[in-house]
Short mmCIF file of C-alpha atoms in Angstrom, two decimals:
data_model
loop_
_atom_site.label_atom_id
_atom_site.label_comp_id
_atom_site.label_asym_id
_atom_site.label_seq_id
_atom_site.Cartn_x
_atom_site.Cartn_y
_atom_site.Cartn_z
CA UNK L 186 -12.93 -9.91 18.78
CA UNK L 187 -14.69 -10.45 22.25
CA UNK L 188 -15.52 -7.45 22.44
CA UNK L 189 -17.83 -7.38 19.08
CA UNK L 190 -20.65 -9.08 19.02
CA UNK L 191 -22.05 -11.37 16.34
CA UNK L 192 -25.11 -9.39 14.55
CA UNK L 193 -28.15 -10.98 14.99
CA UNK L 194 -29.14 -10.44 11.50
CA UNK L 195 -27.79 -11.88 8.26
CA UNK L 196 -24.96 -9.89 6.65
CA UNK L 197 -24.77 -9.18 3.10
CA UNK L 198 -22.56 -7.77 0.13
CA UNK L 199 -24.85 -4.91 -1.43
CA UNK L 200 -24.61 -4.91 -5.34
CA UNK L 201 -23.75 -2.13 -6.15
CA UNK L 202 -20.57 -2.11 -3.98
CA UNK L 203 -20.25 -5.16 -5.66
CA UNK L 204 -20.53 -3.80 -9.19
CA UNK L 205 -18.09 -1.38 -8.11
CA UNK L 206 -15.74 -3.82 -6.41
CA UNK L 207 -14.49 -5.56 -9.41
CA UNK L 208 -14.54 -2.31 -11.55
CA UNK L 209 -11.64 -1.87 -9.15
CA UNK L 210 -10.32 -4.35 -9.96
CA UNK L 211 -9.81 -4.47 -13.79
CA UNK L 212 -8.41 -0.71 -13.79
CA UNK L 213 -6.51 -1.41 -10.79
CA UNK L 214 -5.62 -4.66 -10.11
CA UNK L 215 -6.55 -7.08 -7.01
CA UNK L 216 -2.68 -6.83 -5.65
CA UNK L 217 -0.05 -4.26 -6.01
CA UNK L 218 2.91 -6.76 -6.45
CA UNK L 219 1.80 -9.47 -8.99
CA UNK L 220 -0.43 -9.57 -11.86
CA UNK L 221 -3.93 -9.27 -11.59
CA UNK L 222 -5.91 -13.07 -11.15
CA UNK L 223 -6.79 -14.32 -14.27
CA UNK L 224 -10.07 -15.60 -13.08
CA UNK L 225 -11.17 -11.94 -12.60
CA UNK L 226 -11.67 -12.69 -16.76
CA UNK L 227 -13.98 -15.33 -16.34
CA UNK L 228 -16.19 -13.46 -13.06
CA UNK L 229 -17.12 -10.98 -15.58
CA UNK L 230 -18.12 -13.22 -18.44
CA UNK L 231 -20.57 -14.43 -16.06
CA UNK L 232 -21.05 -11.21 -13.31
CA UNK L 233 -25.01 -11.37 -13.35
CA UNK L 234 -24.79 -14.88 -11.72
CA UNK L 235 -21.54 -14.88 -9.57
CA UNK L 236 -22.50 -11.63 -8.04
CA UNK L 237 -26.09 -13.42 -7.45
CA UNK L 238 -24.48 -15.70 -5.47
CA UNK L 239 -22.16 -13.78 -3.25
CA UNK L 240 -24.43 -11.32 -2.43
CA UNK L 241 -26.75 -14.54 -1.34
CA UNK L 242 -23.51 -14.86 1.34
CA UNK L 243 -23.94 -14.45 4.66
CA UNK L 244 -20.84 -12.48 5.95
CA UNK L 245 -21.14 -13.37 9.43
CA UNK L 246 -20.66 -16.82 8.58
CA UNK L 247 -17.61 -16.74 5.48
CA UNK L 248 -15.24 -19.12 5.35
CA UNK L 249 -11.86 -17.60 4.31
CA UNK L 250 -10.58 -19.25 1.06
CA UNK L 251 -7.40 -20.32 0.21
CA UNK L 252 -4.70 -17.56 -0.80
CA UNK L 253 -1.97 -16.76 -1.99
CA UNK L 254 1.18 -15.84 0.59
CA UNK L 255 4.41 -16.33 0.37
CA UNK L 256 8.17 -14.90 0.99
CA UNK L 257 9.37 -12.40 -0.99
CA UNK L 258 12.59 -10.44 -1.19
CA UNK L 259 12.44 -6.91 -0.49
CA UNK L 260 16.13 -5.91 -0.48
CA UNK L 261 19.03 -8.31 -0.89
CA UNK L 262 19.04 -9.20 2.40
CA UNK L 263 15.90 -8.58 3.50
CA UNK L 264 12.23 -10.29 3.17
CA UNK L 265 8.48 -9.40 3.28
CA UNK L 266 5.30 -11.26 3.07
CA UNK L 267 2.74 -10.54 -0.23
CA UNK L 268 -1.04 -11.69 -0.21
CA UNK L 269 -3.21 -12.21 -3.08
CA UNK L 270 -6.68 -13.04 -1.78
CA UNK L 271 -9.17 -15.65 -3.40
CA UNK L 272 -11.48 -13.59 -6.11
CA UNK L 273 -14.36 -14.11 -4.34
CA UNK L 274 -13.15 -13.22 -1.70
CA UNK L 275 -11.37 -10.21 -2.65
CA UNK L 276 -14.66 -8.96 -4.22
CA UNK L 277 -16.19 -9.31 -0.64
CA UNK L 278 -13.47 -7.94 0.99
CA UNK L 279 -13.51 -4.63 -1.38
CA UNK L 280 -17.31 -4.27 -1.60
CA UNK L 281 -17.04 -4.49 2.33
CA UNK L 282 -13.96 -1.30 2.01
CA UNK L 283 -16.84 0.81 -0.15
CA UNK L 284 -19.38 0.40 2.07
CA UNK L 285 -17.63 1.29 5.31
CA UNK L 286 -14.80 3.96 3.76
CA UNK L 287 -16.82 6.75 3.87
CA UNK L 288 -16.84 6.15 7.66
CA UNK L 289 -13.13 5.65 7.82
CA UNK L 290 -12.69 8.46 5.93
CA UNK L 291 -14.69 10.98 8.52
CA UNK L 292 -12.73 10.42 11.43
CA UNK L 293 -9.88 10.87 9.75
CA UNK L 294 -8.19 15.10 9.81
CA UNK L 295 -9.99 16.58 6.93
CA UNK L 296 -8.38 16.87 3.55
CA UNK L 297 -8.71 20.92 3.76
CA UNK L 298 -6.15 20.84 6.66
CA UNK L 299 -3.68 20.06 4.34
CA UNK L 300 -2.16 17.62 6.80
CA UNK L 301 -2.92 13.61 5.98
CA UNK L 302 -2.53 12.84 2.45
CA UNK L 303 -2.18 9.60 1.84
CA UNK L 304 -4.78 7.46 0.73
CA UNK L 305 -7.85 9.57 0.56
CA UNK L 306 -10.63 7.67 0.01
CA UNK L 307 -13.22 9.08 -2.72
CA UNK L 308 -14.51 6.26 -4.69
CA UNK L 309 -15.83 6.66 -8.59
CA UNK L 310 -18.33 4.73 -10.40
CA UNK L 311 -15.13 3.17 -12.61
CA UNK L 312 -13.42 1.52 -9.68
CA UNK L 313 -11.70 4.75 -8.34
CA UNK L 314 -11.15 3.79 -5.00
CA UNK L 315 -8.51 7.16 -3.46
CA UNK L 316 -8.66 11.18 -4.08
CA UNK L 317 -6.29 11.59 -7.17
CA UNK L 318 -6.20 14.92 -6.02
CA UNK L 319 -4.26 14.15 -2.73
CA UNK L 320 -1.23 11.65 -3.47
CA UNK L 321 2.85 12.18 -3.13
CA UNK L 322 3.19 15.49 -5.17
CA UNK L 323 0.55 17.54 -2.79
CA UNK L 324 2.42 16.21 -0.10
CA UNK L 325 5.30 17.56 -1.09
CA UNK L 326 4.58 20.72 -1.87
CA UNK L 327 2.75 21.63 1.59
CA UNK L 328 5.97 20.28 3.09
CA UNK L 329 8.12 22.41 0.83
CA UNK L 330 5.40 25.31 1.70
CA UNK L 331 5.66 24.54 5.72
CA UNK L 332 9.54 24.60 5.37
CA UNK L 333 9.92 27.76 3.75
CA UNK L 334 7.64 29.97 6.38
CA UNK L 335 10.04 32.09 8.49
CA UNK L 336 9.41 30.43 11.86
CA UNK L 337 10.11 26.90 10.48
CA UNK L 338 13.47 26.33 11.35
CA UNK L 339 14.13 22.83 12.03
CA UNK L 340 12.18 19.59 10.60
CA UNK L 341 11.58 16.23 11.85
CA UNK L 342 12.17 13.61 9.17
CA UNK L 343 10.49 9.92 10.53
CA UNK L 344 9.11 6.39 8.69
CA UNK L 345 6.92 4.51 10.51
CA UNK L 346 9.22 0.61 10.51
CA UNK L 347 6.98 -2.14 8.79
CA UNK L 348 3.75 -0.69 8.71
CA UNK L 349 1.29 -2.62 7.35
CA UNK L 350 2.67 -5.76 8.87
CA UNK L 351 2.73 -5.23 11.98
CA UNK L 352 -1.02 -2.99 12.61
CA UNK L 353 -2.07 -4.87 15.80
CA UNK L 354 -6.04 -5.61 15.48
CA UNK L 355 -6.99 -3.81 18.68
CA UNK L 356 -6.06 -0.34 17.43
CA UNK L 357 -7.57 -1.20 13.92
CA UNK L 358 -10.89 -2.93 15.90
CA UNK L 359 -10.90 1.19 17.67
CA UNK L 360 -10.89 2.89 14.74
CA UNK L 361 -13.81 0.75 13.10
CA UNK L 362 -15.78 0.83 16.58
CA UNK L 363 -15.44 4.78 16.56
CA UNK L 364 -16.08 5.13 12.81
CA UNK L 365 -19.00 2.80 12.25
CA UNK L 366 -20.15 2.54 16.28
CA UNK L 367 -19.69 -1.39 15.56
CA UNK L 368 -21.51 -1.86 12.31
CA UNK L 369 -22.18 -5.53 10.78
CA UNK L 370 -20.09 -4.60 8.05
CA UNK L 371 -16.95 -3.52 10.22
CA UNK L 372 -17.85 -7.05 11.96
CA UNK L 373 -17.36 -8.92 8.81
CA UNK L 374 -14.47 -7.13 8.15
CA UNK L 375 -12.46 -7.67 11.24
CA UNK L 376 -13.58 -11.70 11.06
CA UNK L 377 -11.99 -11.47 7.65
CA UNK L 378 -8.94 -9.99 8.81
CA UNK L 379 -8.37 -12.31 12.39
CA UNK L 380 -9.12 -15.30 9.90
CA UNK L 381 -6.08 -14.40 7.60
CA UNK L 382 -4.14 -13.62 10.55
CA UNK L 383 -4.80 -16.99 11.86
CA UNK L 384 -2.63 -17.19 15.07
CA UNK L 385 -1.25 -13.40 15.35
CA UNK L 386 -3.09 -10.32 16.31
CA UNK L 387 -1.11 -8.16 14.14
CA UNK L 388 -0.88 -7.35 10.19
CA UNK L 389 -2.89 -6.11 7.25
CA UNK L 390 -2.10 -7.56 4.04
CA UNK L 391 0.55 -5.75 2.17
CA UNK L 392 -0.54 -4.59 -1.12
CA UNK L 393 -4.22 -4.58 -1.09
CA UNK L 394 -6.01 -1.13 -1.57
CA UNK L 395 -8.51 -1.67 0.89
CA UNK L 396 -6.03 -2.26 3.24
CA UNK L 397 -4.45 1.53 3.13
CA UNK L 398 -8.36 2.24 3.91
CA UNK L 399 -7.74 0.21 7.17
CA UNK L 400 -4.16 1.62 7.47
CA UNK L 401 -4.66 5.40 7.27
CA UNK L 402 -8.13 5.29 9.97
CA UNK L 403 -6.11 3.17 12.17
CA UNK L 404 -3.21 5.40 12.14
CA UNK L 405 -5.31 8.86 11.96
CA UNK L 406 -4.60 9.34 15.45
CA UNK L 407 -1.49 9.96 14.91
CA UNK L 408 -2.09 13.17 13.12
CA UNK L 409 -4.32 14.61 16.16
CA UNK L 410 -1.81 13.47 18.39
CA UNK L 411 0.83 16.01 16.56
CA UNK L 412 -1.70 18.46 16.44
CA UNK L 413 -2.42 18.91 19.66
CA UNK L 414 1.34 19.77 20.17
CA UNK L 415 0.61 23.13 18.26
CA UNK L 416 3.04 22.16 15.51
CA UNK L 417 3.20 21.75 11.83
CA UNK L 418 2.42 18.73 10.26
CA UNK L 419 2.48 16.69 7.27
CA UNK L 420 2.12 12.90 6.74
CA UNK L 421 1.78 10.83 3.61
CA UNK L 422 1.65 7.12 4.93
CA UNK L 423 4.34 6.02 6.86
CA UNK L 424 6.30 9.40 6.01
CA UNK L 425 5.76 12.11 8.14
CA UNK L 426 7.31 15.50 8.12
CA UNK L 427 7.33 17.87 11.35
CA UNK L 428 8.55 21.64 11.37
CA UNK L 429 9.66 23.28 14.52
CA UNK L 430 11.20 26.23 15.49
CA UNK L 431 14.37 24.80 17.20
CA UNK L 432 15.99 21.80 17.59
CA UNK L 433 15.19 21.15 20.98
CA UNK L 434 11.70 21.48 19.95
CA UNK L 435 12.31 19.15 17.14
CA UNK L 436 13.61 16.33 19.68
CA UNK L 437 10.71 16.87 21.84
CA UNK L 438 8.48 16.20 18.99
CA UNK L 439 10.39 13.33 17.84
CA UNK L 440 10.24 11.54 21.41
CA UNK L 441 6.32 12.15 21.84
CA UNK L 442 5.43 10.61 18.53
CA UNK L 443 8.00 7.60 19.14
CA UNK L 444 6.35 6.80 22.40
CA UNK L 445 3.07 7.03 20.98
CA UNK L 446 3.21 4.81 18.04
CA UNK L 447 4.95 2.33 20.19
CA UNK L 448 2.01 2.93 23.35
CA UNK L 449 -0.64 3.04 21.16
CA UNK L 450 0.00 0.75 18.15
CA UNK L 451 3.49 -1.59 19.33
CA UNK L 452 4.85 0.37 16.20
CA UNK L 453 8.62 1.91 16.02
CA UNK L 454 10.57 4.45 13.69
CA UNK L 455 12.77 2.88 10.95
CA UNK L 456 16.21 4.68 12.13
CA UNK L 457 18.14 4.40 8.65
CA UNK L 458 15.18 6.59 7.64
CA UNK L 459 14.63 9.16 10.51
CA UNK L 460 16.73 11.89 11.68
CA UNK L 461 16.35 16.39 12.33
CA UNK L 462 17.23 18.61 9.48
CA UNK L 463 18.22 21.55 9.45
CA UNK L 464 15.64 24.02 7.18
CA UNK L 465 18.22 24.30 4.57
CA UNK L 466 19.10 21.00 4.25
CA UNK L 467 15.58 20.00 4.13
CA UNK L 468 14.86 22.19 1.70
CA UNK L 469 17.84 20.95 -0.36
CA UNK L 470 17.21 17.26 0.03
CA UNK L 471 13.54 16.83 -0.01
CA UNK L 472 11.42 19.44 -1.94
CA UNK L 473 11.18 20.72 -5.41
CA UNK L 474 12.83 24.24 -3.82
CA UNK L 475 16.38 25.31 -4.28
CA UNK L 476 19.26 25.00 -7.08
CA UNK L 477 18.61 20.91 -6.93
CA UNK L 478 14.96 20.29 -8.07
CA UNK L 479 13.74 17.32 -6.21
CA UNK L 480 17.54 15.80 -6.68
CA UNK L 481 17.40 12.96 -3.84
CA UNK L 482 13.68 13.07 -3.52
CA UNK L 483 12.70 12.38 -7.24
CA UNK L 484 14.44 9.11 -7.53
CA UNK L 485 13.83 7.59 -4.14
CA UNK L 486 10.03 8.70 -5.01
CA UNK L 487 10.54 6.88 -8.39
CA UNK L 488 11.96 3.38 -6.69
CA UNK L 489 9.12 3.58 -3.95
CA UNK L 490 6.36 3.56 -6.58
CA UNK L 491 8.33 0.67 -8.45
CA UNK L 492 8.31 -1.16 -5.36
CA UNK L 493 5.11 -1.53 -4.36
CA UNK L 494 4.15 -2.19 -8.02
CA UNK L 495 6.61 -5.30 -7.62
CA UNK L 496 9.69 -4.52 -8.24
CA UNK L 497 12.72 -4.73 -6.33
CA UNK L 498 16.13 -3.04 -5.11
CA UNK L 499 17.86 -5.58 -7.44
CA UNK L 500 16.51 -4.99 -10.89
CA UNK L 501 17.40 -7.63 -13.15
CA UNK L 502 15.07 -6.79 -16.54
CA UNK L 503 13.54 -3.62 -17.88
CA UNK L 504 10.77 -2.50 -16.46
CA UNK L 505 7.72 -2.38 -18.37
CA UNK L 506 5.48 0.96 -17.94
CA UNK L 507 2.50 -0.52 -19.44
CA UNK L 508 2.57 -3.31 -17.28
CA UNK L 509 2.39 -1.20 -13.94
CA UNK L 510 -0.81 -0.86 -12.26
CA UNK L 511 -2.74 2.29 -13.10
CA UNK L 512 -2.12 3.82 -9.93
CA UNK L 513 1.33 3.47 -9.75
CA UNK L 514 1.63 5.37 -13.98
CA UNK L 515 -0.49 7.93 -12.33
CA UNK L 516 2.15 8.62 -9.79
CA UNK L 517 4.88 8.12 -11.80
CA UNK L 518 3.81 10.80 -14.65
CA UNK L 519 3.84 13.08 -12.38
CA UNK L 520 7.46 12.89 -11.21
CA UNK L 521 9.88 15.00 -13.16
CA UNK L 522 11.82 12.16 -14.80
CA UNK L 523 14.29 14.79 -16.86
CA UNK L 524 15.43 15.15 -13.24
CA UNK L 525 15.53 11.95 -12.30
CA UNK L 526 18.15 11.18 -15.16
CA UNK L 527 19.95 14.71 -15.09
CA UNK L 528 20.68 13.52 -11.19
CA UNK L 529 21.48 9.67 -12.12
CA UNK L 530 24.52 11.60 -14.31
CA UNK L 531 26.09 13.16 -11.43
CA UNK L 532 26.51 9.73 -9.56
CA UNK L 533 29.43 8.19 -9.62
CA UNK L 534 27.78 4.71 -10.68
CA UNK L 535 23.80 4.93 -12.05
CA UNK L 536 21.14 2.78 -11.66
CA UNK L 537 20.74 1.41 -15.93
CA UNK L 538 17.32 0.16 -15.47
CA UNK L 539 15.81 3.42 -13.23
CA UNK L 540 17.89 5.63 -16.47
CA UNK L 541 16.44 3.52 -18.87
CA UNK L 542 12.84 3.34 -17.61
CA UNK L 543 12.98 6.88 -17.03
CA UNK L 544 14.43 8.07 -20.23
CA UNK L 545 12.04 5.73 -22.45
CA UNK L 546 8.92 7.50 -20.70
CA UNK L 547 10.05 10.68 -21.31
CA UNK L 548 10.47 9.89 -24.82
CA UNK L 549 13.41 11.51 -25.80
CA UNK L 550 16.02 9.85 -27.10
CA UNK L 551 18.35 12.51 -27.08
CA UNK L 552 18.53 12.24 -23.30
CA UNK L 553 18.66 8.71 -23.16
CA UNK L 554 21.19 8.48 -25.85
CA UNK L 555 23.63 11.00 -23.84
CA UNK L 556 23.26 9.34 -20.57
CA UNK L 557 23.68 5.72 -22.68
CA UNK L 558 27.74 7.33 -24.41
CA UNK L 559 28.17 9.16 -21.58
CA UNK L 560 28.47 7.04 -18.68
CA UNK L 561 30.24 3.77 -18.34
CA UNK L 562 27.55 1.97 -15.44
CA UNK L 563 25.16 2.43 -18.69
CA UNK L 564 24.52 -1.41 -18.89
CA UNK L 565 25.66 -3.14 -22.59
CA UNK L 566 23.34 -4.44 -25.44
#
């Protein structure tokens, strides 16, 4: 952070961001992967005077508090680190996210271009922090809508490896300098972040809202960097769809946004996830188009949103829908989950607790009872 200098003014949490901060919070949790801190319970049984004294906090001069960080297993063989921040801290983080997002948000390619979809921010009075009119579904269907045109014939499938981990600060310090032309807030912010961070210059924490804020203006470049190749685009996080007109063009395209992710952010593609389809076998595979409604794409959709809400590859209980974050039963009612069960049936072994979960929220027993006699993976009461 040499670069950024101190402000010569005190820095302070405004209250209403405040207010709004921990609204946030009790609709939509303070982490994505474990429940929400309890103390959250006792900050609002006494708001007037806690938020009193953090808004009495001056920013430039916070001391991180202790959180919580540890290991946890993403696959079976394979690890990522979680964060739950401090309460107070949290608050001050978030309050910091509402005051700055609408900055973030500008110099990001405008919703109407249909391209970016991910993590919109549009923040509500009850803690609404993204545009629940932008999310996975809309994606999909201007993807499904790009593939279909005549002179689409070949589409560029890539993830973006480790994301969130490994957003170097420099890129993320550009995209605050150019969205809030170095405001004390976007200070505060990047002292927050560098004191997490500790002894690395890379990493957002994984699972925090306001950090997809960070995420999406650090990576918006991206977008304008396919869009000044003249092609069609779509992105939704680290997912991002391409549709060319031949394969060669497809490669091309492929190549220029590998070398700029790794140029510009130190960032790679995840190769198990990353290949050129054909426009039929996109169309097959990935959209709600075809014989095959959303066949592949439904229940990989279905185990992302389970993920980030906490759970793993390796199921072990039932999941409980009430106990998601509100967020991630937004998503999730708006998957087709008759679909998601019809294609668990045609595997040759199904995943019990994605059938199970899916079936129960449907609520029809019917379906859940023929999938249950039907298939012998169905696990035993």
């Amino acid at each position: 952070m040499a670069k950024w200098r101190e402000p010569a003014s005190p820095v302070y949490a405004n209250a209403a961001a405040l207010d709004w901060a921990l609204n946030h919070v009790e609709h939509f949790g303070d982490t994505v992967f474990i429940p929400t801190a309890f103390e959250y319970t006792a900050i609002r049984a006494d708001w007037t005077n806690m938020r009193g004294w953090l808004t009495q906090q001056d920013l430039r001069r916070w001391t991180s508090r202790p959180q919580r960080r540890f290991l946890a297993a993403k696959g079976k063989y394979s690890f990522r680190y979680v964060t739950q921040l401090d309460p107070l801290e949290y608050l001050l983080f978030t309050a910091l996210i509402h005051t700055v997002g609408g900055q973030l948000e500008a110099i990001r390619i405008g919703k109407d271009q249909q391209k970016a979809f991910s993590w919109r921010f549009l923040p509500a009075p009850g803690g609404q922090m993204f545009d629940p009119e932008s999310r996975w579904h809309d994606f999909n269907e201007r993807c499904r809508a790009l593939a279909e045109r005549r002179k689409s014939r070949w589409v560029v499938v890539a993830d973006v490896a480790d994301f969130f981990p490994h957003i170097y600060i420099h890129p993320l310090e550009t995209a605050l300098d150019r969205a809030t032309r170095r405001s004390s807030e976007a200070f505060c912010l990047l002292r927050m972040i560098s004191n997490w961070n500790a002894f690395v210059s890379y990493g957002l924490p994984v699972g925090l809202a306001g950090s997809r804020i960070l995420a999406e203006a650090t990576i918006a470049d991206l977008d304008q960097t396919i869009q000044d190749l003249g092609l069609q685009h779509c992105r939704y996080s680290d997912d991002v769809r391409i549709f060319c007109a031949s394969e060669v063009q497809a490669m091309k395209a492929l190549e220029h946004i590998a070398m700029h992710l790794f140029e510009t952010h130190g960032l790679t593609l995840q190769p198990a996830k990353t290949e050129i389809l054909t426009k039929e076998e996109y169309l097959r595979r990935f959209t709600e188009s075809g014989q095959r409604a959303e066949i592949e794409n439904l229940t990989s959709r279905l185990q992302d949103l389970l993920e980030e809400a906490g759970w793993e590859d390796e199921y072990e209980e039932e999941i409980d829908y009430d106990s998601l974050p509100e967020e991630t039963r937004v998503e999730i009612d708006r998957l087709n989950l008759v679909e998601v069960l019809r294609e668990q049936l045609e595997r040759e072994r199904i995943d019990g607790v994605i059938v199970g979960f899916a079936s129960v929220i449907t609520l029809n027993p019917a379906i859940r009872d023929q999938v249950k006699t039907g298939h012998k993976d169905w696990p035993k009461t």
